[in-house]
PDB file of C-alpha atoms in Angstrom:
ATOM      1  CA  MET A 274      68.274 142.154 121.122  1.00 48.00           C
ATOM      2  CA  LYS A 275      72.316 142.059 121.524  1.00 48.00           C
ATOM      3  CA  PHE A 276      72.762 142.435 118.246  1.00 49.00           C
ATOM      4  CA  SER A 277      70.301 145.399 118.003  1.00 53.00           C
ATOM      5  CA  THR A 278      71.834 147.233 121.482  1.00 52.00           C
ATOM      6  CA  ALA A 279      75.445 146.907 119.512  1.00 51.00           C
ATOM      7  CA  LEU A 280      74.231 147.947 116.158  1.00 47.00           C
ATOM      8  CA  ALA A 281      73.059 151.343 117.781  1.00 50.00           C
ATOM      9  CA  LEU A 282      76.064 151.816 119.604  1.00 48.00           C
ATOM     10  CA  ALA A 283      77.922 151.430 116.585  1.00 50.00           C
ATOM     11  CA  ALA A 284      75.988 154.148 114.795  1.00 49.00           C
ATOM     12  CA  LEU A 285      76.066 156.841 117.702  1.00 47.00           C
ATOM     13  CA  THR A 286      79.862 155.780 117.793  1.00 49.00           C
ATOM     14  CA  GLY A 287      79.731 156.589 114.045  1.00 48.00           C
ATOM     15  CA  ALA A 288      77.859 160.067 113.924  1.00 45.00           C
ATOM     16  CA  ASP A 289      80.422 161.132 116.921  1.00 47.00           C
ATOM     17  CA  ALA A 290      83.356 160.570 114.365  1.00 44.00           C
ATOM     18  CA  PHE A 291      81.968 162.832 112.026  1.00 42.00           C
ATOM     19  CA  VAL A 292      80.748 166.463 114.369  1.00 45.00           C
ATOM     20  CA  ALA A 293      83.150 168.791 113.105  1.00 44.00           C
ATOM     21  CA  PRO A 294      86.166 169.872 115.805  1.00 44.00           C
ATOM     22  CA  LYS A 295      86.002 172.754 117.934  1.00 45.00           C
ATOM     23  CA  THR A 296      87.897 175.843 116.069  1.00 42.00           C
ATOM     24  CA  ALA A 297      89.491 178.636 118.676  1.00 42.00           C
ATOM     25  CA  VAL A 298      88.178 182.035 117.629  1.00 38.00           C
ATOM     26  CA  ALA A 299      89.067 183.767 114.934  1.00 39.00           C
ATOM     27  CA  LEU A 300      91.313 186.846 116.152  1.00 35.00           C
ATOM     28  CA  SER A 301      90.166 190.728 114.450  1.00 33.00           C
ATOM     29  CA  THR A 302      92.392 191.745 112.303  1.00 29.00           C
ATOM     30  CA  LYS A 303      91.352 195.032 112.556  1.00 31.00           C
ATOM     31  CA  LEU A 304      94.323 197.176 112.650  1.00 28.00           C
ATOM     32  CA  ALA A 305      95.150 199.293 116.035  1.00 30.00           C
ATOM     33  CA  MET A 306      94.953 202.815 115.148  1.00 30.00           C
ATOM     34  CA  SER A 307      97.334 205.235 116.745  1.00 31.00           C
ATOM     35  CA  ASP A 308      96.541 207.737 119.784  1.00 33.00           C
ATOM     36  CA  PHE A 309      95.873 210.414 116.811  1.00 33.00           C
ATOM     37  CA  GLY A 310      92.103 208.372 115.995  1.00 35.00           C
ATOM     38  CA  THR A 311      89.468 210.455 116.475  1.00 39.00           C
ATOM     39  CA  SER A 312      86.305 207.807 117.388  1.00 41.00           C
ATOM     40  CA  VAL A 313      83.720 210.470 117.728  1.00 43.00           C
ATOM     41  CA  ARG A 314      84.273 211.182 113.954  1.00 43.00           C
ATOM     42  CA  ASP A 315      82.869 208.371 112.839  1.00 45.00           C
ATOM     43  CA  ASN A 316      79.726 207.956 114.560  1.00 47.00           C
ATOM     44  CA  ILE A 317      76.684 208.522 113.448  1.00 41.00           C
ATOM     45  CA  ASP A 318      74.924 209.362 116.736  1.00 49.00           C
ATOM     46  CA  VAL A 319      77.430 212.370 117.627  1.00 47.00           C
ATOM     47  CA  GLY A 320      74.768 215.049 118.736  1.00 47.00           C
ATOM     48  CA  VAL A 321      72.377 213.070 120.856  1.00 48.00           C
ATOM     49  CA  GLY A 322      72.477 212.498 124.454  1.00 49.00           C
ATOM     50  CA  GLY A 323      75.254 214.510 125.515  1.00 52.00           C
ATOM     51  CA  SER A 324      75.887 216.112 129.188  1.00 51.00           C
ATOM     52  CA  GLY A 325      75.289 219.941 128.640  1.00 52.00           C
ATOM     53  CA  PRO A 326      77.456 223.423 128.492  1.00 54.00           C
ATOM     54  CA  LEU A 327      80.596 223.373 130.682  1.00 51.00           C
ATOM     55  CA  SER A 328      80.874 226.130 132.999  1.00 45.00           C
ATOM     56  CA  ARG A 329      84.020 228.188 132.758  1.00 45.00           C
ATOM     57  CA  GLY A 330      87.031 226.745 134.080  1.00 44.00           C
ATOM     58  CA  GLY A 331      85.578 223.505 133.723  1.00 45.00           C
ATOM     59  CA  PRO A 332      87.608 220.414 131.993  1.00 40.00           C
ATOM     60  CA  ALA A 333      86.598 221.311 128.412  1.00 47.00           C
ATOM     61  CA  ARG A 334      89.176 221.612 126.047  1.00 55.00           C
ATOM     62  CA  ASP A 335      90.131 225.478 126.393  1.00 71.00           C
ATOM     63  CA  LEU A 336      90.942 227.364 123.204  1.00 75.00           C
ATOM     64  CA  ALA A 337      93.582 229.341 125.052  1.00 74.00           C
ATOM     65  CA  GLU A 338      95.549 226.836 126.052  1.00 75.00           C
ATOM     66  CA  ILE A 339      95.234 225.541 122.491  1.00 76.00           C
ATOM     67  CA  TRP A 340      97.063 228.736 120.933  1.00 74.00           C
ATOM     68  CA  ASP A 341      99.356 229.382 123.946  1.00 71.00           C
ATOM     69  CA  ASN A 342     100.620 225.693 123.361  1.00 73.00           C
ATOM     70  CA  SER A 343     100.902 225.974 119.755  1.00 72.00           C
ATOM     71  CA  SER A 344     102.985 227.779 116.968  1.00 73.00           C
ATOM     72  CA  PRO A 345     100.905 230.216 115.383  1.00 80.00           C
ATOM     73  CA  VAL A 346     101.722 230.515 111.140  1.00 83.00           C
ATOM     74  CA  ILE A 347     101.553 233.996 110.081  1.00 86.00           C
ATOM     75  CA  VAL A 348      99.054 233.809 106.581  1.00 87.00           C
ATOM     76  CA  GLN A 349      99.499 237.421 105.012  1.00 83.00           C
ATOM     77  CA  GLY A 350      96.868 239.206 102.758  1.00 81.00           C
ATOM     78  CA  GLY A 351      96.664 240.275  99.539  1.00 72.00           C
ATOM     79  CA  SER A 352      96.149 242.790  96.881  1.00 58.00           C
ATOM     80  CA  LEU A 353      94.028 242.973  94.014  1.00 51.00           C
ATOM     81  CA  ARG A 354      96.746 242.460  91.371  1.00 52.00           C
ATOM     82  CA  GLN A 355      98.167 239.920  93.571  1.00 54.00           C
ATOM     83  CA  GLY A 356      96.546 237.014  95.535  1.00 56.00           C
ATOM     84  CA  GLY A 357      96.932 236.941  99.094  1.00 77.00           C
ATOM     85  CA  SER A 358      99.768 234.081 100.649  1.00 87.00           C
ATOM     86  CA  LEU A 359      98.778 230.151 100.728  1.00 92.00           C
ATOM     87  CA  ARG A 360     100.085 227.898 103.792  1.00 93.00           C
ATOM     88  CA  THR A 361      99.788 224.278 103.634  1.00 94.00           C
ATOM     89  CA  TRP A 362     100.358 221.741 106.230  1.00 94.00           C
ATOM     90  CA  SER A 363     100.690 218.009 105.574  1.00 94.00           C
ATOM     91  CA  PHE A 364      99.797 214.444 107.517  1.00 93.00           C
ATOM     92  CA  ALA A 365     101.296 211.920 105.596  1.00 91.00           C
ATOM     93  CA  ASN A 366     100.112 209.342 108.840  1.00 89.00           C
ATOM     94  CA  PRO A 367      97.005 207.176 107.542  1.00 87.00           C
ATOM     95  CA  ALA A 368      96.628 207.349 111.430  1.00 89.00           C
ATOM     96  CA  ILE A 369      95.804 211.118 111.456  1.00 91.00           C
ATOM     97  CA  GLU A 370      91.498 210.796 111.494  1.00 90.00           C
ATOM     98  CA  SER A 371      90.956 214.865 111.865  1.00 92.00           C
ATOM     99  CA  VAL A 372      92.875 218.039 112.609  1.00 94.00           C
ATOM    100  CA  GLN A 373      92.132 221.225 114.584  1.00 93.00           C
ATOM    101  CA  VAL A 374      91.983 224.381 112.358  1.00 95.00           C
ATOM    102  CA  LEU A 375      91.987 227.748 114.468  1.00 94.00           C
ATOM    103  CA  LEU A 376      92.258 230.835 113.122  1.00 95.00           C
ATOM    104  CA  LYS A 377      93.074 234.527 114.064  1.00 93.00           C
ATOM    105  CA  THR A 378      93.854 238.054 113.792  1.00 93.00           C
ATOM    106  CA  GLU A 379      94.926 240.787 116.149  1.00 92.00           C
ATOM    107  CA  GLY A 380      91.152 242.567 115.706  1.00 92.00           C
ATOM    108  CA  ARG A 381      90.549 243.023 112.503  1.00 93.00           C
ATOM    109  CA  PRO A 382      88.755 241.301 109.897  1.00 94.00           C
ATOM    110  CA  LEU A 383      89.494 237.195 108.959  1.00 94.00           C
ATOM    111  CA  ASP A 384      88.408 236.454 105.127  1.00 95.00           C
ATOM    112  CA  ALA A 385      90.048 233.024 104.298  1.00 95.00           C
ATOM    113  CA  ASP A 386      89.618 229.963 102.142  1.00 96.00           C
ATOM    114  CA  VAL A 387      90.298 226.600 103.846  1.00 97.00           C
ATOM    115  CA  GLU A 388      90.653 223.584 101.954  1.00 96.00           C
ATOM    116  CA  LEU A 389      91.399 219.815 102.498  1.00 96.00           C
ATOM    117  CA  TRP A 390      93.493 218.399  99.525  1.00 95.00           C
ATOM    118  CA  GLN A 391      93.538 214.306  99.254  1.00 92.00           C
ATOM    119  CA  GLY A 392      95.732 213.585  96.231  1.00 85.00           C
ATOM    120  CA  PRO A 393      96.179 215.827  92.898  1.00 85.00           C
ATOM    121  CA  ASP A 394      92.151 217.498  91.887  1.00 87.00           C
ATOM    122  CA  ASN A 395      91.276 216.391  94.936  1.00 93.00           C
ATOM    123  CA  THR A 396      89.284 218.792  97.587  1.00 95.00           C
ATOM    124  CA  PRO A 397      86.822 216.663  99.479  1.00 95.00           C
ATOM    125  CA  HIS A 398      85.918 219.294 101.751  1.00 96.00           C
ATOM    126  CA  LYS A 399      86.057 223.079 101.935  1.00 96.00           C
ATOM    127  CA  MET A 400      85.494 226.285 103.186  1.00 96.00           C
ATOM    128  CA  ARG A 401      85.242 230.579 103.273  1.00 97.00           C
ATOM    129  CA  VAL A 402      85.351 231.706 106.631  1.00 97.00           C
ATOM    130  CA  TYR A 403      84.671 235.384 107.624  1.00 97.00           C
ATOM    131  CA  VAL A 404      84.926 237.100 111.043  1.00 96.00           C
ATOM    132  CA  GLU A 405      84.441 240.608 111.691  1.00 95.00           C
ATOM    133  CA  ASP A 406      86.873 240.666 114.371  1.00 95.00           C
ATOM    134  CA  GLY A 407      89.285 237.646 114.374  1.00 93.00           C
ATOM    135  CA  ALA A 408      90.020 238.724 117.771  1.00 93.00           C
ATOM    136  CA  LEU A 409      87.054 238.484 119.972  1.00 94.00           C
ATOM    137  CA  ARG A 410      85.461 235.396 117.820  1.00 94.00           C
ATOM    138  CA  THR A 411      88.364 232.835 116.272  1.00 94.00           C
ATOM    139  CA  PHE A 412      87.370 230.209 113.981  1.00 95.00           C
ATOM    140  CA  ASN A 413      87.809 227.011 115.555  1.00 95.00           C
ATOM    141  CA  ALA A 414      86.819 224.013 114.262  1.00 95.00           C
ATOM    142  CA  VAL A 415      87.912 220.291 113.102  1.00 95.00           C
ATOM    143  CA  ILE A 416      88.112 218.372 109.708  1.00 93.00           C
ATOM    144  CA  GLY A 417      87.897 214.666 109.362  1.00 92.00           C
ATOM    145  CA  THR A 418      91.077 213.449 107.363  1.00 92.00           C
ATOM    146  CA  PRO A 419      90.313 209.743 106.742  1.00 90.00           C
ATOM    147  CA  ARG A 420      92.599 207.516 104.964  1.00 86.00           C
ATOM    148  CA  GLY A 421      96.541 209.880 104.478  1.00 79.00           C
ATOM    149  CA  PRO A 422      97.971 211.631 103.468  1.00 90.00           C
ATOM    150  CA  ASN A 423      96.208 214.612 103.551  1.00 94.00           C
ATOM    151  CA  THR A 424      97.194 218.485 103.054  1.00 95.00           C
ATOM    152  CA  ILE A 425      95.116 221.366 104.997  1.00 96.00           C
ATOM    153  CA  ALA A 426      95.637 224.555 102.639  1.00 95.00           C
ATOM    154  CA  ILE A 427      94.697 227.939 104.245  1.00 96.00           C
ATOM    155  CA  ARG A 428      94.680 231.207 102.012  1.00 94.00           C
ATOM    156  CA  ASN A 429      94.066 234.223 103.464  1.00 94.00           C
ATOM    157  CA  ILE A 430      91.839 236.339 101.057  1.00 92.00           C
ATOM    158  CA  GLY A 431      91.555 239.780 102.876  1.00 89.00           C
ATOM    159  CA  GLN A 432      93.556 242.702 102.407  1.00 87.00           C
ATOM    160  CA  LEU A 433      97.416 243.116 102.993  1.00 86.00           C
ATOM    161  CA  GLU A 434      96.746 244.813 105.909  1.00 86.00           C
ATOM    162  CA  PHE A 435      94.643 242.316 107.312  1.00 90.00           C
ATOM    163  CA  PRO A 436      97.203 239.405 107.899  1.00 91.00           C
ATOM    164  CA  LEU A 437      95.681 236.245 110.008  1.00 93.00           C
ATOM    165  CA  ASP A 438      97.099 233.674 112.312  1.00 92.00           C
ATOM    166  CA  ALA A 439      96.637 230.062 111.758  1.00 93.00           C
ATOM    167  CA  VAL A 440      97.224 226.633 113.963  1.00 92.00           C
ATOM    168  CA  VAL A 441      96.596 223.290 112.206  1.00 94.00           C
ATOM    169  CA  ARG A 442      97.365 220.144 114.278  1.00 92.00           C
ATOM    170  CA  PRO A 443      95.949 216.634 114.663  1.00 91.00           C
ATOM    171  CA  ASP A 444      93.170 216.043 116.967  1.00 90.00           C
ATOM    172  CA  ARG A 445      93.330 213.509 119.342  1.00 79.00           C
ATOM    173  CA  ASP A 446      90.847 211.085 120.841  1.00 72.00           C
ATOM    174  CA  ASP A 447      90.708 213.359 124.164  1.00 72.00           C
ATOM    175  CA  GLY A 448      90.617 216.757 121.741  1.00 83.00           C
ATOM    176  CA  LEU A 449      88.450 219.634 120.899  1.00 88.00           C
ATOM    177  CA  ALA A 450      85.640 216.863 118.223  1.00 90.00           C
ATOM    178  CA  ALA A 451      85.857 214.797 121.671  1.00 90.00           C
ATOM    179  CA  SER A 452      84.869 218.435 123.950  1.00 90.00           C
ATOM    180  CA  ILE A 453      82.692 219.343 120.991  1.00 92.00           C
ATOM    181  CA  ALA A 454      80.159 216.202 121.492  1.00 91.00           C
ATOM    182  CA  SER A 455      80.323 215.837 125.129  1.00 90.00           C
ATOM    183  CA  VAL A 456      78.115 218.795 125.192  1.00 89.00           C
ATOM    184  CA  ALA A 457      75.657 218.004 122.417  1.00 84.00           C
ATOM    185  CA  THR A 458      71.951 217.337 123.847  1.00 78.00           C
ATOM    186  CA  ARG A 459      70.229 217.597 120.810  1.00 83.00           C
ATOM    187  CA  SER A 460      69.737 216.986 117.021  1.00 90.00           C
ATOM    188  CA  GLU A 461      67.680 217.561 114.368  1.00 93.00           C
ATOM    189  CA  THR A 462      67.128 217.764 110.530  1.00 96.00           C
ATOM    190  CA  ILE A 463      67.395 220.345 108.465  1.00 97.00           C
ATOM    191  CA  GLN A 464      65.999 219.728 104.949  1.00 96.00           C
ATOM    192  CA  GLY A 465      67.791 220.761 101.452  1.00 95.00           C
ATOM    193  CA  GLY A 466      66.520 224.642 101.307  1.00 95.00           C
ATOM    194  CA  ALA A 467      65.116 224.913 104.844  1.00 96.00           C
ATOM    195  CA  LEU A 468      67.303 227.047 107.900  1.00 95.00           C
ATOM    196  CA  ARG A 469      67.434 226.955 111.376  1.00 96.00           C
ATOM    197  CA  THR A 470      67.918 229.830 114.250  1.00 96.00           C
ATOM    198  CA  TYR A 471      68.842 228.920 117.492  1.00 96.00           C
ATOM    199  CA  PRO A 472      69.124 232.045 119.934  1.00 95.00           C
ATOM    200  CA  PHE A 473      71.258 232.012 123.217  1.00 95.00           C
ATOM    201  CA  ASN A 474      71.515 233.856 126.446  1.00 94.00           C
ATOM    202  CA  PRO A 475      73.909 236.353 127.235  1.00 94.00           C
ATOM    203  CA  THR A 476      75.808 233.779 129.963  1.00 94.00           C
ATOM    204  CA  VAL A 477      76.464 231.489 126.746  1.00 94.00           C
ATOM    205  CA  ASP A 478      80.330 232.541 126.097  1.00 94.00           C
ATOM    206  CA  SER A 479      80.556 230.161 123.324  1.00 94.00           C
ATOM    207  CA  VAL A 480      78.779 227.516 120.873  1.00 95.00           C
ATOM    208  CA  ALA A 481      79.268 224.035 119.998  1.00 96.00           C
ATOM    209  CA  ILE A 482      77.953 222.921 116.455  1.00 96.00           C
ATOM    210  CA  ILE A 483      78.196 219.465 114.982  1.00 97.00           C
ATOM    211  CA  LEU A 484      76.745 219.609 111.177  1.00 96.00           C
ATOM    212  CA  LYS A 485      76.940 215.462 109.644  1.00 95.00           C
ATOM    213  CA  THR A 486      74.733 213.151 106.961  1.00 95.00           C
ATOM    214  CA  ASP A 487      74.163 210.022 106.064  1.00 94.00           C
ATOM    215  CA  GLY A 488      76.476 209.953 103.870  1.00 93.00           C
ATOM    216  CA  ARG A 489      75.817 212.061 100.997  1.00 95.00           C
ATOM    217  CA  PRO A 490      77.206 215.300 100.307  1.00 95.00           C
ATOM    218  CA  LEU A 491      76.831 218.352 102.583  1.00 97.00           C
ATOM    219  CA  ASN A 492      76.507 221.988 101.389  1.00 97.00           C
ATOM    220  CA  ALA A 493      75.497 224.540 104.023  1.00 97.00           C
ATOM    221  CA  ARG A 494      75.916 228.191 105.336  1.00 98.00           C
ATOM    222  CA  ILE A 495      76.635 228.746 109.284  1.00 98.00           C
ATOM    223  CA  GLU A 496      75.993 232.503 110.330  1.00 97.00           C
ATOM    224  CA  LEU A 497      76.609 234.028 113.733  1.00 97.00           C
ATOM    225  CA  LEU A 498      73.864 237.158 113.938  1.00 96.00           C
ATOM    226  CA  GLN A 499      73.962 240.009 116.123  1.00 93.00           C
ATOM    227  CA  GLY A 500      71.005 242.123 115.450  1.00 85.00           C
ATOM    228  CA  PRO A 501      68.968 242.175 112.664  1.00 85.00           C
ATOM    229  CA  ASN A 502      71.066 240.690 109.569  1.00 84.00           C
ATOM    230  CA  ASN A 503      74.294 241.947 111.746  1.00 92.00           C
ATOM    231  CA  ASN A 504      76.826 239.011 111.049  1.00 95.00           C
ATOM    232  CA  LYS A 505      79.326 238.513 112.630  1.00 96.00           C
ATOM    233  CA  GLN A 506      80.865 235.405 111.259  1.00 97.00           C
ATOM    234  CA  VAL A 507      80.058 233.484 108.210  1.00 97.00           C
ATOM    235  CA  VAL A 508      80.947 229.851 107.470  1.00 97.00           C
ATOM    236  CA  GLU A 509      80.312 228.621 103.731  1.00 97.00           C
ATOM    237  CA  LEU A 510      80.912 224.595 103.934  1.00 97.00           C
ATOM    238  CA  TYR A 511      81.018 221.804 101.934  1.00 97.00           C
ATOM    239  CA  THR A 512      82.177 218.137 102.545  1.00 96.00           C
ATOM    240  CA  GLU A 513      82.138 215.717  99.585  1.00 94.00           C
ATOM    241  CA  ASP A 514      80.530 213.193 102.306  1.00 94.00           C
ATOM    242  CA  GLY A 515      78.967 214.184 105.342  1.00 94.00           C
ATOM    243  CA  LEU A 516      79.225 210.863 107.918  1.00 93.00           C
ATOM    244  CA  ASP A 517      82.966 210.059 106.780  1.00 92.00           C
ATOM    245  CA  ARG A 518      84.096 214.240 107.177  1.00 92.00           C
ATOM    246  CA  PRO A 519      81.282 216.072 109.452  1.00 94.00           C
ATOM    247  CA  PHE A 520      81.452 219.152 110.710  1.00 95.00           C
ATOM    248  CA  PHE A 521      82.704 220.157 114.221  1.00 96.00           C
ATOM    249  CA  ALA A 522      83.028 223.859 115.017  1.00 96.00           C
ATOM    250  CA  ILE A 523      83.134 226.539 118.167  1.00 95.00           C
ATOM    251  CA  VAL A 524      81.551 229.736 117.907  1.00 95.00           C
ATOM    252  CA  GLU A 525      82.554 231.717 120.108  1.00 95.00           C
ATOM    253  CA  THR A 526      79.257 234.136 121.596  1.00 95.00           C
ATOM    254  CA  PRO A 527      80.581 237.211 123.148  1.00 94.00           C
ATOM    255  CA  GLY A 528      77.773 240.113 124.168  1.00 92.00           C
ATOM    256  CA  SER A 529      73.609 239.797 124.170  1.00 92.00           C
ATOM    257  CA  GLY A 530      71.721 238.754 121.421  1.00 93.00           C
ATOM    258  CA  ASN A 531      73.401 236.569 119.568  1.00 96.00           C
ATOM    259  CA  VAL A 532      71.605 233.621 117.355  1.00 96.00           C
ATOM    260  CA  VAL A 533      72.962 230.852 114.993  1.00 97.00           C
ATOM    261  CA  ARG A 534      71.456 230.463 111.735  1.00 97.00           C
ATOM    262  CA  VAL A 535      72.072 227.171 110.042  1.00 97.00           C
ATOM    263  CA  VAL A 536      71.381 226.855 106.637  1.00 98.00           C
ATOM    264  CA  ASN A 537      71.161 223.788 104.112  1.00 98.00           C
ATOM    265  CA  THR A 538      72.231 225.008 100.737  1.00 97.00           C
ATOM    266  CA  ALA A 539      72.131 221.828  99.230  1.00 96.00           C
ATOM    267  CA  PRO A 540      68.471 220.328  97.192  1.00 95.00           C
ATOM    268  CA  VAL A 541      65.801 218.834  99.038  1.00 93.00           C
ATOM    269  CA  GLU A 542      67.303 215.191  98.319  1.00 93.00           C
ATOM    270  CA  PHE A 543      70.378 216.306 101.148  1.00 96.00           C
ATOM    271  CA  PRO A 544      69.440 216.581 104.146  1.00 96.00           C
ATOM    272  CA  LEU A 545      71.404 217.421 107.034  1.00 96.00           C
ATOM    273  CA  TYR A 546      72.022 216.396 110.693  1.00 96.00           C
ATOM    274  CA  ALA A 547      72.589 219.696 112.919  1.00 96.00           C
ATOM    275  CA  SER A 548      73.444 219.619 116.664  1.00 96.00           C
ATOM    276  CA  VAL A 549      73.615 223.209 117.927  1.00 96.00           C
ATOM    277  CA  ASP A 550      74.028 223.638 121.551  1.00 95.00           C
ATOM    278  CA  ALA A 551      75.776 226.165 124.546  1.00 94.00           C
ATOM    279  CA  TYR A 552      79.776 224.975 124.598  1.00 93.00           C
ATOM    280  CA  ARG A 553      80.494 227.063 127.654  1.00 91.00           C
ATOM    281  CA  VAL A 554      78.563 229.112 129.816  1.00 90.00           C
ATOM    282  CA  GLY A 555      80.226 232.325 132.123  1.00 79.00           C
TER     283      GLY A 555
END
């Protein structure tokens, strides 16, 4: 009996000797990004469950404040023989994951090409922008710039008499993209070749737009209509990865009868997810 008890104790002691020792919890090796990071850019749920439109003078990022605190660069137009001016802004810091692009004129038409360059002969994002009155309706967008270095190129393809002012600067966590995402309350799928229209009341001063995909290319056309087939602003958009580089924009909608139309110009295999909501209400 004593021998059996001793044998059992020896077995238990031997088993404890082979228990793996507890190790310390491994520390994360994820690099800490600087305050230029924009977390909303990588969130596929952006555009669902926002707080609703903002009142005039509210806490949202004010576009006039951005213009007042920046130094715009004048981009001249061109002629039939000589193309318009091209200006570039380079961002070598890889922590800058998105940039604000704002364009306006002194009341004349605005016609420009906006491209993102990443390495030689690589243009993962490009836009064609037209605005009937660049003072009444400025162009305001946020472009994703992950994995730098990146360069934003803006070419004025309007006439020589129509120069434009451009502001390109990093977008922070509390910047324009975060303000746009904060008001987005709905998101819907637009299949390839389909379109959606979003009418707004005259009390809506501006509209927030978010377009993204599940990682596939994004091809879209955004139009601001005021009356039957009366385009006040048109953006033709291409992004090679709509999840890595979603599109954020604020479209100003003064007056009445404003309708935003979003057209998915990609094939049926490439749906997109659109959030179009009132941004600022007067």
